[in-house]
Tab-separated table of C-alpha atoms and ligand atoms in Angstrom:
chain	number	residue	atom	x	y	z
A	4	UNK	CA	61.627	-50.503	-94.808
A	5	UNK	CA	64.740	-50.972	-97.123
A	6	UNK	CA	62.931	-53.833	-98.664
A	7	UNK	CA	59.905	-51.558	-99.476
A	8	UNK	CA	62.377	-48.918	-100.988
A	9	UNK	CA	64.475	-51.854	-103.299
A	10	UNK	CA	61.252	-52.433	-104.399
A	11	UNK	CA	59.597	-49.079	-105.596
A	12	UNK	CA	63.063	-48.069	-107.298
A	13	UNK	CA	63.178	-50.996	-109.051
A	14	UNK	CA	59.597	-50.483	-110.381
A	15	UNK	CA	59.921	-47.230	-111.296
A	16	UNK	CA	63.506	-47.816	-113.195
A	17	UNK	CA	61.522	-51.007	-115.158
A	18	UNK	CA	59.427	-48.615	-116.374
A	19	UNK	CA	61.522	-46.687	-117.407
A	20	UNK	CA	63.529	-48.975	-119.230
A	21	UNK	CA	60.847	-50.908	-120.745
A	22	UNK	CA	57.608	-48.513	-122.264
A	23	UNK	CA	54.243	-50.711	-122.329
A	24	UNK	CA	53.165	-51.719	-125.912
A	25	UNK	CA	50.775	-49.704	-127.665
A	26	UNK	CA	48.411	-51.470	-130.259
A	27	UNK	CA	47.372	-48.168	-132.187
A	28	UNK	CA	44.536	-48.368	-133.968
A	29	UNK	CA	41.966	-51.844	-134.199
A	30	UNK	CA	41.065	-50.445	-138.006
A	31	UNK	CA	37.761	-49.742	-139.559
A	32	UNK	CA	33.961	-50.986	-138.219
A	33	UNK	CA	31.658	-50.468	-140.997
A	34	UNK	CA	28.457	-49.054	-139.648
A	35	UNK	CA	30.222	-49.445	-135.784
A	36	UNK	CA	31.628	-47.567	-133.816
A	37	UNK	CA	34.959	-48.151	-131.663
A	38	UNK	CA	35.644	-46.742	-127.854
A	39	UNK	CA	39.193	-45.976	-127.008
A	40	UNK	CA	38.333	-44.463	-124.219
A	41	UNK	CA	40.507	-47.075	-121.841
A	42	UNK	CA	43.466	-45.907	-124.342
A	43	UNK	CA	45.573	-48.417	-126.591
A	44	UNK	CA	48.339	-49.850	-124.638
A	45	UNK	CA	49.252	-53.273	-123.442
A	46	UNK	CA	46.120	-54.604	-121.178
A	47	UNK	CA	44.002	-51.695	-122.341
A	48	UNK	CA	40.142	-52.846	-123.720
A	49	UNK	CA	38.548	-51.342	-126.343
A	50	UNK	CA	34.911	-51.408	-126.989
A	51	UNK	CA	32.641	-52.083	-129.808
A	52	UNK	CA	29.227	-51.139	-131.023
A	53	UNK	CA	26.874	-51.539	-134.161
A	54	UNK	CA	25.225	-48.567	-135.109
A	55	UNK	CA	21.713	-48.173	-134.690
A	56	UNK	CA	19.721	-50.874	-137.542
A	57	UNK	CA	22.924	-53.215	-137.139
A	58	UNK	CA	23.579	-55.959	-135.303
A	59	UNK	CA	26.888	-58.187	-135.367
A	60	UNK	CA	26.490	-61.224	-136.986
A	61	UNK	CA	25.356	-64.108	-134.624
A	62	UNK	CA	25.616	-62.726	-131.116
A	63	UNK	CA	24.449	-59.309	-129.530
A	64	UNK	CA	25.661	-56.507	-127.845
A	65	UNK	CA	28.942	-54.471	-127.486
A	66	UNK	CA	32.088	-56.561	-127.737
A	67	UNK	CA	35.724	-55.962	-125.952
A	68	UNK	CA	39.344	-56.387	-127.213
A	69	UNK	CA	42.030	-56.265	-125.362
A	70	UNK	CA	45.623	-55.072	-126.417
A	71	UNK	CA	48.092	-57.940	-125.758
A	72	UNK	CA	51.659	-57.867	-126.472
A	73	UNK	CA	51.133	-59.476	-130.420
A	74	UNK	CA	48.448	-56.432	-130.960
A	75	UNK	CA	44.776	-55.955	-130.358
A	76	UNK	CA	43.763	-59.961	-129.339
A	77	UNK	CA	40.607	-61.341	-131.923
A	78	UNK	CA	39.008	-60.084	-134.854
A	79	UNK	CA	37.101	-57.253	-135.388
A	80	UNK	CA	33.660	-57.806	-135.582
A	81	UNK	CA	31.630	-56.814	-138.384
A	82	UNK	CA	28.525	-54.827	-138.350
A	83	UNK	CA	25.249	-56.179	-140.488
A	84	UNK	CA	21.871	-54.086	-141.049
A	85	UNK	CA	19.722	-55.600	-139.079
A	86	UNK	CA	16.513	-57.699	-140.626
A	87	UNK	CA	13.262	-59.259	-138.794
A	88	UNK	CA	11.522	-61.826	-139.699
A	89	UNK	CA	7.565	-61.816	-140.314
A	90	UNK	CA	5.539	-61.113	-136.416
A	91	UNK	CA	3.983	-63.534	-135.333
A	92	UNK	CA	0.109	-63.789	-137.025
A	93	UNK	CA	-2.826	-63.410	-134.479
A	94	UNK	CA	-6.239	-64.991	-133.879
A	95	UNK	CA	-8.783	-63.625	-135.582
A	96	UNK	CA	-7.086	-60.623	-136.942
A	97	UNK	CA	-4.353	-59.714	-139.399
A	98	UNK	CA	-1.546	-57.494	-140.109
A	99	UNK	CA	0.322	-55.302	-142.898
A	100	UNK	CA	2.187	-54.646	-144.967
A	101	UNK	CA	3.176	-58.892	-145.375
A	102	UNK	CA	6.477	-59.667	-146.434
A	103	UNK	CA	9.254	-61.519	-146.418
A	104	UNK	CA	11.786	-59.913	-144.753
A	105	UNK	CA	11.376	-56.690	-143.012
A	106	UNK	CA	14.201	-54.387	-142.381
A	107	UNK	CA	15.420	-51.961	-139.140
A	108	UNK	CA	12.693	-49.406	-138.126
A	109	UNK	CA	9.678	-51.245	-140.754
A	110	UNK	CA	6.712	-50.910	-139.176
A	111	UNK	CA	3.533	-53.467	-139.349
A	112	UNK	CA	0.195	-52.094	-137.972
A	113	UNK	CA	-2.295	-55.287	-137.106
A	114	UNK	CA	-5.789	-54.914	-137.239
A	115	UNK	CA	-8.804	-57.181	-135.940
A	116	UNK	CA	-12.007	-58.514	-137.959
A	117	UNK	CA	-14.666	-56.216	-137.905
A	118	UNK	CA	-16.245	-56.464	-134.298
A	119	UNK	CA	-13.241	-57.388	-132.120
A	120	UNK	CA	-10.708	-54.742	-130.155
A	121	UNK	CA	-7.433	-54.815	-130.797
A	122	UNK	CA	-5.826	-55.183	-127.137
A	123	UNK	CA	-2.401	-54.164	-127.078
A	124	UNK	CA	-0.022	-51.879	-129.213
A	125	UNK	CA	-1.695	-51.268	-132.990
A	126	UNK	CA	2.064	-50.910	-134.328
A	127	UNK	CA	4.988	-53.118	-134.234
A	128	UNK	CA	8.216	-52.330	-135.579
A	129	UNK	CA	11.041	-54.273	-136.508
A	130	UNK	CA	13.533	-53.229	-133.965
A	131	UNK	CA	17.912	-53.998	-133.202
A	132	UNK	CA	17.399	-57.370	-132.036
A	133	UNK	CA	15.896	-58.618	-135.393
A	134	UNK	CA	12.312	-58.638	-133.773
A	135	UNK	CA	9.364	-57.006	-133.596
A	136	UNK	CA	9.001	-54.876	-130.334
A	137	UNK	CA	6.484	-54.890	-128.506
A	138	UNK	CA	4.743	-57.672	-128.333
A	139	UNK	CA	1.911	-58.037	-130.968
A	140	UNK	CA	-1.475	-57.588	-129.718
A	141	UNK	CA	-4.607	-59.563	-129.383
A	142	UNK	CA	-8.092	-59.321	-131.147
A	143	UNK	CA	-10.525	-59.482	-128.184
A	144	UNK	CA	-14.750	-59.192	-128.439
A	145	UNK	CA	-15.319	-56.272	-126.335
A	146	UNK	CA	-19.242	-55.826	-124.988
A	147	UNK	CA	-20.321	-54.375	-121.628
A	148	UNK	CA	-23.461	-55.285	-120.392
A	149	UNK	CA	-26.249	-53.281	-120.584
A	150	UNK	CA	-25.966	-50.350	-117.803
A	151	UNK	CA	-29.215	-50.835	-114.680
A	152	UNK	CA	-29.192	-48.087	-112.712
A	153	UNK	CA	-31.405	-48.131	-110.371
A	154	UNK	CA	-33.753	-44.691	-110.003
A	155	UNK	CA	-31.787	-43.680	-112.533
A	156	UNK	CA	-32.194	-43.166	-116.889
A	157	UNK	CA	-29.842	-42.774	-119.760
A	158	UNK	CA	-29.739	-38.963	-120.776
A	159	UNK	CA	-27.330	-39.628	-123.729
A	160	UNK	CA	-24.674	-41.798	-125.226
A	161	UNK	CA	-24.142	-45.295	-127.143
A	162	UNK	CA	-26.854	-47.280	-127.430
A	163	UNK	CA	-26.851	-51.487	-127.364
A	164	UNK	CA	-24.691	-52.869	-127.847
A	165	UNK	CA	-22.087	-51.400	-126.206
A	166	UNK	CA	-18.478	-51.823	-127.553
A	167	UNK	CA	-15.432	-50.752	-126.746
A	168	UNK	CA	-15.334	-46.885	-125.695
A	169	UNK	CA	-18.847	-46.911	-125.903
A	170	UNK	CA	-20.156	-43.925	-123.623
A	171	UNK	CA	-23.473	-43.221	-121.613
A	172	UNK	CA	-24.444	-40.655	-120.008
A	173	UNK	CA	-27.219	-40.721	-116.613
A	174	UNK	CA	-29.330	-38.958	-114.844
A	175	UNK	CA	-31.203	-39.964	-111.319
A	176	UNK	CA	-34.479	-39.479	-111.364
A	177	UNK	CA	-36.012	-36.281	-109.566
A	178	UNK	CA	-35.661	-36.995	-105.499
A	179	UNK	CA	-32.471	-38.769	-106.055
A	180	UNK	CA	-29.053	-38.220	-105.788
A	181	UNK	CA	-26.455	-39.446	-107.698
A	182	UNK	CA	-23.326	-41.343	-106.344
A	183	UNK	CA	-20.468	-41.750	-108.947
A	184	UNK	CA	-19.945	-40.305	-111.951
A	185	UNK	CA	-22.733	-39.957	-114.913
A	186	UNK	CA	-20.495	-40.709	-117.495
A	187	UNK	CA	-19.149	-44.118	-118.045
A	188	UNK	CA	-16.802	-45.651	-120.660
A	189	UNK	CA	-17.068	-49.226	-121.871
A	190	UNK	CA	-13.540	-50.306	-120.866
A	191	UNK	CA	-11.177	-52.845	-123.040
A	192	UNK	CA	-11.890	-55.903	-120.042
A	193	UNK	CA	-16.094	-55.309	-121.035
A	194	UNK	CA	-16.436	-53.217	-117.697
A	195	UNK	CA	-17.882	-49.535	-117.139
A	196	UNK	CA	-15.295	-47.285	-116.338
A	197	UNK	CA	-14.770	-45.850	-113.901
A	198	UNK	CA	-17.970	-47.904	-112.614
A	199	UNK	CA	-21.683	-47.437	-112.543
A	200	UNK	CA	-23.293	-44.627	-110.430
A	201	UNK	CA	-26.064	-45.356	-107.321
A	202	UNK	CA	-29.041	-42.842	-107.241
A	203	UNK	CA	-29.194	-42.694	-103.349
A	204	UNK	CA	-33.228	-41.165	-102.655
A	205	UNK	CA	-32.510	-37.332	-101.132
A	206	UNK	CA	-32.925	-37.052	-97.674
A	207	UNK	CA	-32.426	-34.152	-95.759
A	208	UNK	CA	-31.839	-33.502	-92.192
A	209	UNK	CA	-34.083	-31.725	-89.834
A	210	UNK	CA	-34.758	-27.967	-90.611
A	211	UNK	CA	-33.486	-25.293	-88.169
A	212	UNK	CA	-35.513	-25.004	-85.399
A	213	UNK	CA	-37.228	-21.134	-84.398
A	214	UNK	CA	-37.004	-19.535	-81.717
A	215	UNK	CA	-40.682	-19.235	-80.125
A	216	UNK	CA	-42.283	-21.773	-82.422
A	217	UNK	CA	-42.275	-25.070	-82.972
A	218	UNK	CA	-42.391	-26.981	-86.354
A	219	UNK	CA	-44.038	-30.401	-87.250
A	220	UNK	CA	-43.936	-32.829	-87.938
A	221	UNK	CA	-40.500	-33.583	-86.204
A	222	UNK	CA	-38.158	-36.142	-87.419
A	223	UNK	CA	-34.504	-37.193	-87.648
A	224	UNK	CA	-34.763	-37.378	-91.241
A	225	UNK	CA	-36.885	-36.454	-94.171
A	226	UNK	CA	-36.956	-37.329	-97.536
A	227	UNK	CA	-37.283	-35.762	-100.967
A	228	UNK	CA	-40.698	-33.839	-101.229
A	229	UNK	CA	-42.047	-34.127	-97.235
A	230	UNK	CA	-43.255	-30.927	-96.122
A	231	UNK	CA	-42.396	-29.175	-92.546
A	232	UNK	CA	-44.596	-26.511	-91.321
A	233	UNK	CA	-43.808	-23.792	-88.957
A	234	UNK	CA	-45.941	-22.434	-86.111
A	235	UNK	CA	-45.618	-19.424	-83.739
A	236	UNK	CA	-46.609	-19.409	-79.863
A	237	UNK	CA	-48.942	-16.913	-78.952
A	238	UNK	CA	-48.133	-12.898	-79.393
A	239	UNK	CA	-45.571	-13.930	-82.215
A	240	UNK	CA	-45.864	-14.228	-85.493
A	241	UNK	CA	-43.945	-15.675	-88.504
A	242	UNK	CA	-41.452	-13.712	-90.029
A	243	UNK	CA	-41.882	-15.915	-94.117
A	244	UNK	CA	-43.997	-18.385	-95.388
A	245	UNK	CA	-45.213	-21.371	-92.467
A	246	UNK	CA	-43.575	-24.189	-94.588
A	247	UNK	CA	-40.518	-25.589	-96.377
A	248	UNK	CA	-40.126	-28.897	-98.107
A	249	UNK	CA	-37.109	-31.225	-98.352
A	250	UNK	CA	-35.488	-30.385	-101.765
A	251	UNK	CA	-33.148	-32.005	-104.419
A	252	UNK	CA	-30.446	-31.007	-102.928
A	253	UNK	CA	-31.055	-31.996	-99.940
A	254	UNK	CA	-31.981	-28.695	-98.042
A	255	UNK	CA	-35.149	-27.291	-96.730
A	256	UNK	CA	-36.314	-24.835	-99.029
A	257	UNK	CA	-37.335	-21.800	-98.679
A	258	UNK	CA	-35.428	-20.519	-95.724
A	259	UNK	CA	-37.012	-21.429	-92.867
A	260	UNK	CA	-39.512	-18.112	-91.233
A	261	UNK	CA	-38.236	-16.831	-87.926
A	262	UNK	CA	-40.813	-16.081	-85.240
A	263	UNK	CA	-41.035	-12.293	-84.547
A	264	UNK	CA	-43.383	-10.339	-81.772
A	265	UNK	CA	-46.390	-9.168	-82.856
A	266	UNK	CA	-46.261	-5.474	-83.171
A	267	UNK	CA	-49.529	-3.016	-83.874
A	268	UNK	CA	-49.900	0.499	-84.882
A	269	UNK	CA	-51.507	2.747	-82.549
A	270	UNK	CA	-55.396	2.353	-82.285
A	271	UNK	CA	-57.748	4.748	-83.944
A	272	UNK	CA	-58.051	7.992	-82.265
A	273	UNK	CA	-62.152	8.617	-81.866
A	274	UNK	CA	-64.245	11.169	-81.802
A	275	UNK	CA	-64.158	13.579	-78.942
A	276	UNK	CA	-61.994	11.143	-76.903
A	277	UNK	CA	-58.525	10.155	-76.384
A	278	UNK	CA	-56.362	6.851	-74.911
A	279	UNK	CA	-53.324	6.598	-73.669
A	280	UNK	CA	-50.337	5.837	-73.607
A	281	UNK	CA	-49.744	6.887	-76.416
A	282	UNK	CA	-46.612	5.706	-78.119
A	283	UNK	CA	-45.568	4.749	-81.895
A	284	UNK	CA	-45.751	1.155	-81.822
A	285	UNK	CA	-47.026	-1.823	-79.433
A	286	UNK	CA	-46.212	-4.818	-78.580
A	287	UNK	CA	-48.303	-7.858	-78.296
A	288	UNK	CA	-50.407	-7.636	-74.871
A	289	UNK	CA	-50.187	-3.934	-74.679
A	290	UNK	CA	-53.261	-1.918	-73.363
A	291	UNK	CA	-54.634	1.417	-74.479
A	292	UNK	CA	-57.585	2.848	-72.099
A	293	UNK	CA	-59.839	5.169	-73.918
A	294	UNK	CA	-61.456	7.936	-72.635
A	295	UNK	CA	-64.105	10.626	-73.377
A	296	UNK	CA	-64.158	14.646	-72.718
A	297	UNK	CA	-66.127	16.213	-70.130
A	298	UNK	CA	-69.867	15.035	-70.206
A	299	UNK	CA	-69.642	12.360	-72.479
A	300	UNK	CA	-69.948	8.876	-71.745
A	301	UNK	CA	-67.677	6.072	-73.193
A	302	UNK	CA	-69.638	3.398	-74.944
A	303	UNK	CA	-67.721	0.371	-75.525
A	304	UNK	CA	-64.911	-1.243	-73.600
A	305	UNK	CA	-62.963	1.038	-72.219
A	306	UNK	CA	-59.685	-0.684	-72.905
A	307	UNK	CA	-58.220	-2.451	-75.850
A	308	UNK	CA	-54.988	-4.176	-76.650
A	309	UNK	CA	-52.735	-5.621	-79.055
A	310	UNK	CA	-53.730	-8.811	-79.924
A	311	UNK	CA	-51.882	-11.530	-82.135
A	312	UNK	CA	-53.443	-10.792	-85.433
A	313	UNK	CA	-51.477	-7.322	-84.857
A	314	UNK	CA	-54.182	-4.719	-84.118
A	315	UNK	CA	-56.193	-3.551	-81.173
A	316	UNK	CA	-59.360	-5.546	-79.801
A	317	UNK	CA	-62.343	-5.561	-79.354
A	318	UNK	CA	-63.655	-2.448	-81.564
A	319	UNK	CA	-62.563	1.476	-79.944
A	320	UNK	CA	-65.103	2.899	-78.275
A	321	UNK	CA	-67.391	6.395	-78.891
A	322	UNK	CA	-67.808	9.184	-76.891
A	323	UNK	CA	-72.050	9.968	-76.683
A	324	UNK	CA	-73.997	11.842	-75.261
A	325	UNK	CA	-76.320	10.766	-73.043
A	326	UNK	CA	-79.237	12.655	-71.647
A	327	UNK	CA	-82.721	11.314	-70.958
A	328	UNK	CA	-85.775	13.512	-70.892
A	329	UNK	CA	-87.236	15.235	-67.852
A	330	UNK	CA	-89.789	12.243	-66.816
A	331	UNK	CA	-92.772	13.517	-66.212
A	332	UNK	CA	-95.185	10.892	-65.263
A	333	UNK	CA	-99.186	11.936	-64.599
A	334	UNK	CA	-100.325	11.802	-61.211
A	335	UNK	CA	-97.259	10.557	-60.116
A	336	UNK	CA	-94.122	12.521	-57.632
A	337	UNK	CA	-90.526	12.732	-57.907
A	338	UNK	CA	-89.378	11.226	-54.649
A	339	UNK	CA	-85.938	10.778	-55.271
A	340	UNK	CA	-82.729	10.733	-57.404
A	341	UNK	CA	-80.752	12.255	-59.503
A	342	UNK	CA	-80.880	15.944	-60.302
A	343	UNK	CA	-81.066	17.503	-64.127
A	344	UNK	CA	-79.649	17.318	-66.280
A	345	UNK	CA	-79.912	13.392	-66.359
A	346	UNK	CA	-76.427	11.586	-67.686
A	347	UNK	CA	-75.839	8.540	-68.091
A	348	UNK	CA	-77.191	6.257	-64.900
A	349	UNK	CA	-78.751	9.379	-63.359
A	350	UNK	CA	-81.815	7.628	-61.402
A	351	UNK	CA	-85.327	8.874	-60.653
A	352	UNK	CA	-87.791	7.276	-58.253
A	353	UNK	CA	-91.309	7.959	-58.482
A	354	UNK	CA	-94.550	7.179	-56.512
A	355	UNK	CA	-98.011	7.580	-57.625
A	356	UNK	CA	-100.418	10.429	-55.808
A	357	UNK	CA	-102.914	8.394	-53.750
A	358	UNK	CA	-106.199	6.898	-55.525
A	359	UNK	CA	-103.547	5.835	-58.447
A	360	UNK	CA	-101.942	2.822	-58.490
A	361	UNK	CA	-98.201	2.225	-60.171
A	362	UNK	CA	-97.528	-0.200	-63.024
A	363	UNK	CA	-94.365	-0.418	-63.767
A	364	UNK	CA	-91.153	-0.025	-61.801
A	365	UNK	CA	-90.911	2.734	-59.595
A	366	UNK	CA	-87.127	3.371	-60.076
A	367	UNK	CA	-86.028	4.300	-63.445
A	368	UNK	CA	-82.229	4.727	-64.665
A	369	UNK	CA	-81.310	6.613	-67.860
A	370	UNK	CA	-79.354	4.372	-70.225
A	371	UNK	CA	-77.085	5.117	-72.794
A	372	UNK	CA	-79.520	5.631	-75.553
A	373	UNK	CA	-80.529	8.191	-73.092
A	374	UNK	CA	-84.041	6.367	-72.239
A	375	UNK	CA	-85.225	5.633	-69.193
A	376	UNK	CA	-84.940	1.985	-68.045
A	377	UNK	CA	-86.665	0.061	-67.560
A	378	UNK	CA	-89.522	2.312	-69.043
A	379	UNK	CA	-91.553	5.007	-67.116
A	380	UNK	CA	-94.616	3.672	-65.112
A	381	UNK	CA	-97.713	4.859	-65.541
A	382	UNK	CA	-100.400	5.464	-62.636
A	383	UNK	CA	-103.507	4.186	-62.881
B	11	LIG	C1	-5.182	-57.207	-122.827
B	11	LIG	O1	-3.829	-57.518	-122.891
B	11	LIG	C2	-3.160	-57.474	-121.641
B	11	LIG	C3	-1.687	-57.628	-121.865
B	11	LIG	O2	-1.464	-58.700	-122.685
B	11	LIG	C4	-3.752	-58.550	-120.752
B	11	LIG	O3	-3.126	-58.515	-119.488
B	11	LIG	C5	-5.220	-58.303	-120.584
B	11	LIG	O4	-5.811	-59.325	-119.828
B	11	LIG	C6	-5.889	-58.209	-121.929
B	11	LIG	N1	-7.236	-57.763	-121.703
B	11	LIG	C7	-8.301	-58.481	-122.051
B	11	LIG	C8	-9.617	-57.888	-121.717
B	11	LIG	O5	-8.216	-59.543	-122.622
């Protein structure tokens, strides 16, 4: 402990007594620059730098000097504008302006024979090292081949032979689909950028299916063009056109029909008759009986319903009147049968008075066209 206190007051009262040596200023750098940002005194380093377009003579870079106890320690560098030689020439190409000597910040722009790409940086210029920065470029032949794709054709662009930044434009052919992008570059290396498209044929995946129908043919896949047609079971009927095709873009078009019931209007009211039920609309299947006011006889079917084309079959029928004439056959009887007036299948039975003889038939119905069937006898 005392040791450690002996030593610190001596320290301090050294300092004290003896103030470290200051060097002041190093002087003057012409076109440089000095840092005295360590300060000036005994062990302290100064720095110093060219400005920009000089160099010091012989070696690079920022150089130190330290203050020693005879002052600051060296010389003091000298700062020269900095000059590049010539760059270096390249194959098959040139560059300007040529001279001798360049000086800081001179630029050179190089430039290839007709044909060839520069590849690299134009411009060089003649930088603080003494040399041209960046590194000159090269003259290279640039030609990309000539673009195949397949299903595909050129819409616009370059045409042979393709150079550097030579564009083309393509198109797939109807059906296909393209795969990349249309537009490609002829790159520096001779390759399309950012590489040639595929025309992939459309396909399209099966259509919806309907409820209540079916559709054919029925695949996993179709391609561009192939048709699918739609078909309703019985009592419905198809809501928009029966078919779609696979299209472009890779969708059934149109929208595919939905199958719908078969609805019909109510069937024609008739003359002097009536049906029932009697509602606003009817479905597929649904009956209507028809029938015919006092006295008149119904001739046709009786009932009709809504079929699938959407009205009522068969044909309504009419109301008639049927009434055969009072048969009156010579030298025959009435022996039985209906009485007058004689509908529709009224009956009469006759027989012939004796000495005659009956041809014909003896029974005789009255038909709708209100005639007796099958035709009176006669006696004979
Ligand atoms: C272009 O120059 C660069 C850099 O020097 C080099 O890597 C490249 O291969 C050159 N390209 C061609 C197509 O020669």
């Amino acid at each position: 402990m005392g040791i450690i206190y002996f030593l610190l007051l001596s320290c301090l009262g050294l300092a004290i007594a003896a103030p470290r040596r200051n060097c002041g200023s190093a002087g003057e750098v012409e076109n440089g620059h000095i840092d005295y940002s360590e300060g000036t005194e005994f062990g302290d380093k100064i720095v110093i730098t060219c400005n920009p377009g000089y160099q010091f003579i012989g070696k690079q870079g920022p150089r130190g000097m330290v203050c020693g106890d005879q002052g600051w320690m060296g010389k003091l560098p000298s700062c020269k504008a900095v000059t590049c030689d010539p760059p270096p020439m390249i194959v098959d190409g040139t560059f300007s302006p040529i001279k001798e000597t360049y000086s800081y910040g001179d630029i050179v722009q190089y430039s290839c024979q007709s044909g060839l790409t520069l590849n690299g940086s134009k411009s060089v210029s003649c930088s603080d090292d003494g040399t041209f920065q960046p590194a000159p470029p090269t003259c290279i032949m640039v030609q990309c081949k000539d673009p195949d794709v397949k299903n595909g054709e050129w819409v616009q662009g370059s045409r042979p032979p393709f150079g550097y930044k030579a564009t083309v434009t393509f198109k797939c052919r109807s059906g296909f689909i393209m795969n990349g992008e249309s537009t490609q570059t002829c790159e520096i290396n001779s390759e399309w950028s950012p590489g040639l498209p595929t025309c992939e044929m459309v396909t399209c995946e099966p259509p919806p299916t309907v409820a209540g129908g079916t559709l054919s043919p029925s695949k996993d896949k179709y391609v561009y063009g192939e048709v699918v047609q739609y078909s309703c079971e019985k009592g419905f009927t198809l809501s928009a056109l029966k078919s779609v095709s696979c299209s472009e873009d890779g969708t059934f078009k149109p929208a595919p029909p939905t199958c719908i019931t078969v609805t019909c209007e109510p069937p024609p009211m008739i003359v002097d008759g009536t049906f029932s039920p009697i509602k606003d609309t009817y479905t597929y299947g649904d009956a209507v009986l028809y029938s015919c006011q006092n006295g008149l006889t119904l001739n046709g079917s009786k009932s009709v319903s809504c079929s699938d084309d959407g009205t009522f079959q068969p044909a309504p029928p009419t109301c008639i009147m049927v009434q055969c004439a009072h048969p009156g056959i010579e030298n025959a009887d009435w022996v039985q049968g209906s009485r007058p007036p004689f509908g529709h299948r009224a009956t009469a039975t006759f027989k012939c008075r004796s000495g005659f003889i009956m041809k014909g038939e003896s029974t005789q119905i009255c038909e709708m066209d209100s005639q007796w069937s099958p035709g009176l006898p006669i006696c004979e």
